[in-house]
The first five atom37 places (N, CA, C, CB, O) and aatype in JSON, in Angstrom:
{
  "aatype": [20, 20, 20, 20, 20, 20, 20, 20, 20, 20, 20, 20, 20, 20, 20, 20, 20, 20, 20, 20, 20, 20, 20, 20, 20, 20, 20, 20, 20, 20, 20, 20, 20, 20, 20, 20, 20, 20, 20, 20, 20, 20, 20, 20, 20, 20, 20, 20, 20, 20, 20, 20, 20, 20, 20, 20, 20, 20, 20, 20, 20, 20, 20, 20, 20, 20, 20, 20, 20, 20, 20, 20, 20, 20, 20, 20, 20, 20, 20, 20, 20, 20, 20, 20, 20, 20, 20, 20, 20],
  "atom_mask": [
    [1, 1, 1, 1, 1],
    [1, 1, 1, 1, 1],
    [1, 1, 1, 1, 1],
    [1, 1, 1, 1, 1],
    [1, 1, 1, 1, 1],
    [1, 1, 1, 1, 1],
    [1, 1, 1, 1, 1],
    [1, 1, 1, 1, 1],
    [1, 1, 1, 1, 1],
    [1, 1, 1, 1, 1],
    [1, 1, 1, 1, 1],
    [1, 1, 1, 1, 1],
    [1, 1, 1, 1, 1],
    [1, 1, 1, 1, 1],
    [1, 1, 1, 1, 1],
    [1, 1, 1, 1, 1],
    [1, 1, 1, 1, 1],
    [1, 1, 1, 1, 1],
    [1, 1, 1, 1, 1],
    [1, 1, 1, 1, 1],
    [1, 1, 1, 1, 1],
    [1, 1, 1, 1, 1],
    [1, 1, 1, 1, 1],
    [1, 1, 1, 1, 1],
    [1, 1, 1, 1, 1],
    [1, 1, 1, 1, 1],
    [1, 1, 1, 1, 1],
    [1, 1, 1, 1, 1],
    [1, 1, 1, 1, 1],
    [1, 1, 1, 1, 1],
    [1, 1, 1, 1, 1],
    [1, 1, 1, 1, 1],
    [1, 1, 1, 1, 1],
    [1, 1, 1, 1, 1],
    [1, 1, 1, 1, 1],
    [1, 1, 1, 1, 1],
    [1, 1, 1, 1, 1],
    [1, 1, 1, 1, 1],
    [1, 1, 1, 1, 1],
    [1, 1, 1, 1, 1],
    [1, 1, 1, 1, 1],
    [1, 1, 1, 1, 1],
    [1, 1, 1, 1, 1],
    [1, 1, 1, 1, 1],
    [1, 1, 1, 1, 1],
    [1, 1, 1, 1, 1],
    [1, 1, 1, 1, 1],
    [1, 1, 1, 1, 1],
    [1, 1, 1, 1, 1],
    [1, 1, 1, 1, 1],
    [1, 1, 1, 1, 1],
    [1, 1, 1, 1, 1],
    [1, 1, 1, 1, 1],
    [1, 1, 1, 1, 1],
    [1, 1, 1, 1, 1],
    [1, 1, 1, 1, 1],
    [1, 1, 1, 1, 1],
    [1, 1, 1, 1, 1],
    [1, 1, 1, 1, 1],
    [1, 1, 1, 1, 1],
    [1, 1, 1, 1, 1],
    [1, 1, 1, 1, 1],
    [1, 1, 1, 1, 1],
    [1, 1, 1, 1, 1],
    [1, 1, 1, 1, 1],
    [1, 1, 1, 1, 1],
    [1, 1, 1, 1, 1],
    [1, 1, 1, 1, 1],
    [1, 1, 1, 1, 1],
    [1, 1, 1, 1, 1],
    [1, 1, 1, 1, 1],
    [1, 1, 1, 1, 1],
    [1, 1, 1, 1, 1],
    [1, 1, 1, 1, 1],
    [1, 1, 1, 1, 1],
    [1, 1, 1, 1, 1],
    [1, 1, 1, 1, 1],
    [1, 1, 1, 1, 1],
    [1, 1, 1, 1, 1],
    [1, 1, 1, 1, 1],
    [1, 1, 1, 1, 1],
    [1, 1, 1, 1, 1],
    [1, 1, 1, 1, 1],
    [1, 1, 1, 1, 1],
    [1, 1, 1, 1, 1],
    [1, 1, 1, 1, 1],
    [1, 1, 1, 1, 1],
    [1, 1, 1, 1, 1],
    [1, 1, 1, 1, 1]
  ],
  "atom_positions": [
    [[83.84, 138.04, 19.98], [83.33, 139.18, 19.25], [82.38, 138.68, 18.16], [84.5, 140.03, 18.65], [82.76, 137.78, 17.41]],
    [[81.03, 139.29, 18.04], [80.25, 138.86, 17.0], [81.11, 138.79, 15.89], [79.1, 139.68, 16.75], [82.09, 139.53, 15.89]],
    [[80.87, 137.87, 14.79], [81.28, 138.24, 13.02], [80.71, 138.69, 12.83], [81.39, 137.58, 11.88], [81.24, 139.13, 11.81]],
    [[79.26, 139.47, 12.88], [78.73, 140.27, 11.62], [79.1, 141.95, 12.21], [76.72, 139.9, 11.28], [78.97, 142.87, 11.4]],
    [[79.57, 142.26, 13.7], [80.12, 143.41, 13.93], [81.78, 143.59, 13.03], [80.17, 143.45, 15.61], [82.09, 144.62, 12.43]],
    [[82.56, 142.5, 13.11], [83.77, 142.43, 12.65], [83.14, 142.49, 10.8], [84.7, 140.9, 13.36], [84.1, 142.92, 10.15]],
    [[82.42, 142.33, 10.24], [82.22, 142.22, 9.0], [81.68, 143.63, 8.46], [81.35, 141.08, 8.79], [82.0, 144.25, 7.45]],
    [[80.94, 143.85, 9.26], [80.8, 145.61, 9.39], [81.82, 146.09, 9.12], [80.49, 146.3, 10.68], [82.07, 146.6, 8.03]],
    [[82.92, 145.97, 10.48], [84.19, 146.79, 10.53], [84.8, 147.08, 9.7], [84.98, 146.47, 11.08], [85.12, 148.21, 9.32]],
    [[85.18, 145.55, 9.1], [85.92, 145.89, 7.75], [85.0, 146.48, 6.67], [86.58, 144.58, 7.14], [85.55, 147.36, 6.0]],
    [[83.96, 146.25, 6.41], [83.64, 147.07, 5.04], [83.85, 148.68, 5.58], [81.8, 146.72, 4.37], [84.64, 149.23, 4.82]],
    [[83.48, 149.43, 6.45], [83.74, 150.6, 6.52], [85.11, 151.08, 6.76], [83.0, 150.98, 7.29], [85.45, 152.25, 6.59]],
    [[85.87, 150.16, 7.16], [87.34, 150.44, 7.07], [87.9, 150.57, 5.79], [88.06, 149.48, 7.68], [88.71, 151.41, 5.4]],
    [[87.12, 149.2, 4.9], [87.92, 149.01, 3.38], [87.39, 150.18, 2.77], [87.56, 147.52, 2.35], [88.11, 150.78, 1.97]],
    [[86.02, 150.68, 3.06], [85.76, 151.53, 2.37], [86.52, 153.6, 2.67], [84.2, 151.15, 2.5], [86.65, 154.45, 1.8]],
    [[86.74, 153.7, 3.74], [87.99, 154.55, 3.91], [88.9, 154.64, 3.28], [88.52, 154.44, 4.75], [89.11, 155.57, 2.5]],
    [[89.74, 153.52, 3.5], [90.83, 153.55, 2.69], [90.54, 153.53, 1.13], [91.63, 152.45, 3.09], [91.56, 153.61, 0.44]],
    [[89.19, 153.42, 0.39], [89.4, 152.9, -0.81], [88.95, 154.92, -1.34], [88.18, 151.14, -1.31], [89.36, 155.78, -2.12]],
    [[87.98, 154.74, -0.37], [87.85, 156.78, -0.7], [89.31, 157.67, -0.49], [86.57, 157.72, 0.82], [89.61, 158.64, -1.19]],
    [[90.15, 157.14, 0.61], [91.43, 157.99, 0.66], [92.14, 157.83, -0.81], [92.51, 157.45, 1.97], [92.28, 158.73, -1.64]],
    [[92.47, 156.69, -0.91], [92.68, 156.15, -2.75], [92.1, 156.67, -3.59], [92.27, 154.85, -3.22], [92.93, 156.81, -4.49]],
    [[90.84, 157.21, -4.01], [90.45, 158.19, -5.04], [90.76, 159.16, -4.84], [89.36, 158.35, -5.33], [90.72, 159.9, -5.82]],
    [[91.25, 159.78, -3.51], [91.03, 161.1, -3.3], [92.59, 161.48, -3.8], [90.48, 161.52, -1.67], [92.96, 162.49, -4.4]],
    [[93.22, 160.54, -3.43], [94.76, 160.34, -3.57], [95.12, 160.9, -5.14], [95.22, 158.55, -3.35], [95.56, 161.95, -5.61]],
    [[94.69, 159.57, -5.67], [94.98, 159.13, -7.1], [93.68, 159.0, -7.81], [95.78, 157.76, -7.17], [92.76, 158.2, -7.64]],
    [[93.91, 160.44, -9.02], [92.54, 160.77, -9.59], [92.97, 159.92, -10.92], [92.06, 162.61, -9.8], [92.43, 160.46, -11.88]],
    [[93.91, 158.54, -11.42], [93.89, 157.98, -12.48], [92.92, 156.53, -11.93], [95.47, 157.84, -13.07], [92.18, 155.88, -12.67]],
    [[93.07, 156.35, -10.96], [92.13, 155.21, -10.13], [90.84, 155.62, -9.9], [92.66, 154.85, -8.71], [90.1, 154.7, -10.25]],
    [[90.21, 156.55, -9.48], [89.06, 156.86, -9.83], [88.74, 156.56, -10.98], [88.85, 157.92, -9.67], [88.45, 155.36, -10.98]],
    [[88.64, 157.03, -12.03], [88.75, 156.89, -13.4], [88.64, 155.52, -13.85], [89.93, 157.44, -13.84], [87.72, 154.94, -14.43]],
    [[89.81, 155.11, -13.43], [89.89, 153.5, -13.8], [88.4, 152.95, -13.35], [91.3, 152.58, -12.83], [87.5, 152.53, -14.08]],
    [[88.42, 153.1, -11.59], [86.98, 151.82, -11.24], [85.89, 152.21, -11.83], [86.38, 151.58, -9.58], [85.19, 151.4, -12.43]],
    [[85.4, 154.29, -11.72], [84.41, 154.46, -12.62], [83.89, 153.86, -14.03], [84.58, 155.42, -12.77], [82.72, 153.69, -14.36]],
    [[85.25, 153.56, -14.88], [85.37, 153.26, -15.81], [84.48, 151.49, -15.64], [86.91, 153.58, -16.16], [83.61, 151.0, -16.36]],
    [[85.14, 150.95, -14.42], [84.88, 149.09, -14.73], [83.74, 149.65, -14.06], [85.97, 147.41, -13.94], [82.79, 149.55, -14.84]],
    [[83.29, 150.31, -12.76], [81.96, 150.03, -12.84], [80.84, 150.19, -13.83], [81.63, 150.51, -12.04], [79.91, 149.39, -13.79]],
    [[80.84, 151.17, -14.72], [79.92, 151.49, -16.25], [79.82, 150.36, -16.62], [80.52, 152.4, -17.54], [78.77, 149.72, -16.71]],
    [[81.17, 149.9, -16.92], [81.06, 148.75, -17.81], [80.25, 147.35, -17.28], [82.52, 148.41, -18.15], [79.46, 146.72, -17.99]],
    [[80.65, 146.94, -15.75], [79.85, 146.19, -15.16], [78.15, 146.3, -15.08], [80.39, 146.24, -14.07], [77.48, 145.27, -15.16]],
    [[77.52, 147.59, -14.92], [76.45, 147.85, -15.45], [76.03, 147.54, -16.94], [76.4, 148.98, -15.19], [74.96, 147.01, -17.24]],
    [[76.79, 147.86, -17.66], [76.22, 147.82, -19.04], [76.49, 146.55, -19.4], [76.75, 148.83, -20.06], [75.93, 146.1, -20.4]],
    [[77.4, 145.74, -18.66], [77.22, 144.45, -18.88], [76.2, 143.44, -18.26], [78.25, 144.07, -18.68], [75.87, 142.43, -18.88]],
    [[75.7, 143.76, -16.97], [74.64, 143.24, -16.73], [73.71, 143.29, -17.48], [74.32, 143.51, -15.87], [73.18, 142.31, -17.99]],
    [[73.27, 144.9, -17.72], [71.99, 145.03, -18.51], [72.05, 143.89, -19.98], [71.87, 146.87, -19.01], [71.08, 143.19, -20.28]],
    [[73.27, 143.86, -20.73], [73.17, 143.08, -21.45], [72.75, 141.21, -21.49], [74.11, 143.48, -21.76], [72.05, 140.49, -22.2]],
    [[73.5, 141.07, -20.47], [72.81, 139.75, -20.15], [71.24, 139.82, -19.47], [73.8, 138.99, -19.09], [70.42, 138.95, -19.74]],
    [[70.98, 140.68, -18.78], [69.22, 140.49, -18.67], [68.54, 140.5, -20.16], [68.42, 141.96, -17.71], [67.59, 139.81, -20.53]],
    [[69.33, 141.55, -20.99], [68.37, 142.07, -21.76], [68.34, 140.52, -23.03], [68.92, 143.9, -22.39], [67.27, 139.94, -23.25]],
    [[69.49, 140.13, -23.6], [69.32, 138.8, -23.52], [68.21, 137.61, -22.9], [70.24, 138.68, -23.08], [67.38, 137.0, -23.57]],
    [[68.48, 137.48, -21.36], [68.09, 137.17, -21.16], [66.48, 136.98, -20.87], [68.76, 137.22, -20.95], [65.83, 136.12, -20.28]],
    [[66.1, 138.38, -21.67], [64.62, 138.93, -21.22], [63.98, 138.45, -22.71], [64.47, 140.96, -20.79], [62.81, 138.12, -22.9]],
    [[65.25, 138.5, -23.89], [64.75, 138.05, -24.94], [64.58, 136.34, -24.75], [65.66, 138.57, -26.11], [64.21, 135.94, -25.86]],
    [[64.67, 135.48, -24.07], [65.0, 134.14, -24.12], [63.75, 133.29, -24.76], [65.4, 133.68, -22.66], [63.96, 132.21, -25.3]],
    [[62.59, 133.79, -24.67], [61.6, 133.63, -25.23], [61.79, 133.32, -26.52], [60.92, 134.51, -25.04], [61.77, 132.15, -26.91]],
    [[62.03, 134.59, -27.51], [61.93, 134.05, -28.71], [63.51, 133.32, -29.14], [61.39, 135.28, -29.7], [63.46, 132.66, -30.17]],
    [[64.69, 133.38, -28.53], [65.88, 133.23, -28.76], [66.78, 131.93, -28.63], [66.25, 134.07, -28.13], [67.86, 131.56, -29.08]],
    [[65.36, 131.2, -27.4], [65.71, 129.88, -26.53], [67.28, 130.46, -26.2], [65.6, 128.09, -27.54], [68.09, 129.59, -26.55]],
    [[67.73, 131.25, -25.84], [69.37, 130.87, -24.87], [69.28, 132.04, -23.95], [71.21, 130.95, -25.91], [69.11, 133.23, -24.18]],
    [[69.46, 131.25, -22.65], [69.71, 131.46, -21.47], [71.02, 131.46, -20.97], [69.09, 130.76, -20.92], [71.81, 130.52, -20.97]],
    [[71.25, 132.91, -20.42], [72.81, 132.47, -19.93], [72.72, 132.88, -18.47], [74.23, 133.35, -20.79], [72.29, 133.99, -18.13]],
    [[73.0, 132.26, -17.9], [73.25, 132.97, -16.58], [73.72, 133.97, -15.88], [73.62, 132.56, -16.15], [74.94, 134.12, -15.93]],
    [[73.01, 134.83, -15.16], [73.67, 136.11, -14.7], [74.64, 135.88, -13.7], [72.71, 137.09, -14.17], [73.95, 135.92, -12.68]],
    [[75.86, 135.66, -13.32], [76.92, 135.21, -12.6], [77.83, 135.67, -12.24], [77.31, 134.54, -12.9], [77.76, 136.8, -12.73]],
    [[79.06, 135.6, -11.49], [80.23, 136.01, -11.15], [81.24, 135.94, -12.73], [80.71, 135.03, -9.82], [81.91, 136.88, -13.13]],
    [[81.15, 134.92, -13.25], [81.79, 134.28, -14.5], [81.57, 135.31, -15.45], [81.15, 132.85, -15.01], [82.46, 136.16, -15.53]],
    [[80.5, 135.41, -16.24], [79.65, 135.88, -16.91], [79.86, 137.28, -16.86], [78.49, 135.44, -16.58], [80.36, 137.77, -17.88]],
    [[79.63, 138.0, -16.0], [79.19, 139.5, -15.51], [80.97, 139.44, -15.93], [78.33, 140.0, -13.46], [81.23, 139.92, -17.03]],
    [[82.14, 138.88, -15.12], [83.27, 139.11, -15.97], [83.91, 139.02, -17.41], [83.8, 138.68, -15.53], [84.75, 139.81, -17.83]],
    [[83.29, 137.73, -18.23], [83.66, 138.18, -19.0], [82.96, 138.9, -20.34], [84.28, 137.44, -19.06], [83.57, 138.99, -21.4]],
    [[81.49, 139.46, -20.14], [81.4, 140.41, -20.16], [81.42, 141.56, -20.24], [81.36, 140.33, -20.07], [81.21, 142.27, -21.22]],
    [[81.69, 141.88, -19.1], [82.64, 143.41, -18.4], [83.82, 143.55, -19.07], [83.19, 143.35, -16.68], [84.08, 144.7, -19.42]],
    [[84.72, 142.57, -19.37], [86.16, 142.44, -20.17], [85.94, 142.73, -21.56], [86.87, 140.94, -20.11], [86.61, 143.62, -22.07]],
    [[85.19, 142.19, -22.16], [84.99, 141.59, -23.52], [83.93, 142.3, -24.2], [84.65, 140.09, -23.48], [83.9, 142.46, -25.43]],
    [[83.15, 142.68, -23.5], [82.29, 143.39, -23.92], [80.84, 142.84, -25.2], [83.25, 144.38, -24.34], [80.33, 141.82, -24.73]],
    [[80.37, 143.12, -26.13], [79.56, 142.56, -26.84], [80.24, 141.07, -27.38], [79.16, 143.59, -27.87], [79.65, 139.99, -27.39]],
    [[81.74, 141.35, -27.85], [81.7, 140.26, -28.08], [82.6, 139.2, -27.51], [81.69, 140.32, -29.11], [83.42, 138.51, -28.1]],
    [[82.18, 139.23, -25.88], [81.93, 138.52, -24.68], [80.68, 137.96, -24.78], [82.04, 139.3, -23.51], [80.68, 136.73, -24.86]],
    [[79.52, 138.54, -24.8], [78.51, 138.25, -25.05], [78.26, 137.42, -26.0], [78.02, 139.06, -25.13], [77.78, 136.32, -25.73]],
    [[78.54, 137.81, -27.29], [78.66, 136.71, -27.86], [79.35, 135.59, -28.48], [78.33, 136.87, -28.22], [78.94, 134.76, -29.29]],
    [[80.64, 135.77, -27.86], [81.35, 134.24, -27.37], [80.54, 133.32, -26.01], [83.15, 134.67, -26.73], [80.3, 132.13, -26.2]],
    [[80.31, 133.74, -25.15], [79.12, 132.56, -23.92], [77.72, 132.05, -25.05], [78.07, 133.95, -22.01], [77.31, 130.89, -24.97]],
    [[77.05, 133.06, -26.1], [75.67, 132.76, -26.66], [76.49, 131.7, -27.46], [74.66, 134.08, -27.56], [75.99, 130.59, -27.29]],
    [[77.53, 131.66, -28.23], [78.29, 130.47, -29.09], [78.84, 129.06, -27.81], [80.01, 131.4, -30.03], [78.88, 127.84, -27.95]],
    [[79.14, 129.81, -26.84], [79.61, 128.58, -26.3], [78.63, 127.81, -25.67], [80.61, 128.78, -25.41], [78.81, 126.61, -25.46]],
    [[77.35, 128.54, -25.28], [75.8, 128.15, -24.61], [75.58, 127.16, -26.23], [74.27, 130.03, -24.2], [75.62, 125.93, -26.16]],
    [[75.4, 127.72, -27.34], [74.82, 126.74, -28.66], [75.72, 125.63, -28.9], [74.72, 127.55, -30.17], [75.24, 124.52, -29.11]],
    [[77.03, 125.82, -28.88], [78.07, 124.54, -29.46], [77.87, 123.5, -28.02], [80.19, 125.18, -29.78], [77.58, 122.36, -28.39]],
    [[77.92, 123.58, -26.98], [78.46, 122.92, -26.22], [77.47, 122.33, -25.53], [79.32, 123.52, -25.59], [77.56, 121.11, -25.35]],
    [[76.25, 123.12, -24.97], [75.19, 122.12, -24.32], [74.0, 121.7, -25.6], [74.33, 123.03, -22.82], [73.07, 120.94, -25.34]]
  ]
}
């Protein structure tokens, strides 16, 4: 069987079940709505950072790492990585 038919499969499967789950339980909706915002507004923050790098010299990487703690931590996520980007490299 191809993998990229089986890789299909499952995302539209996971994604069924993950819509039956909101539809289910309206505190889980809520919840991911909630982390996805935040994952957005945490990206934008590291581009926007990162868009300043010019005058700021620090670069952080947009990442799996990053985008989490971030998303967790929020601004000052952000700026715990800009302290740990200056102390450490």
């Amino acid at each position: 069987m191809d993998v990229k038919l089986v890789m299909w499969g499952m995302l539209i499967l996971s994604s069924v079940f993950l819509a039956i789950l909101l539809v289910r339980n309206r505190r889980l909706g809520r919840w991911l709505m909630r982390a996805g915002v935040n994952a957005v507004v945490a990206a934008f923050l590291l581009y926007g950072l990162n868009l300043l790098s010019g005058y700021t010299h620090l670069e952080i990487p947009v990442n799996a790492s990053t985008m989490a703690t971030v998303t967790v931590l929020g601004v000052p996520g952000l700026m715990l990585l800009a302290g740990l980007k200056v102390v450490l490299l």
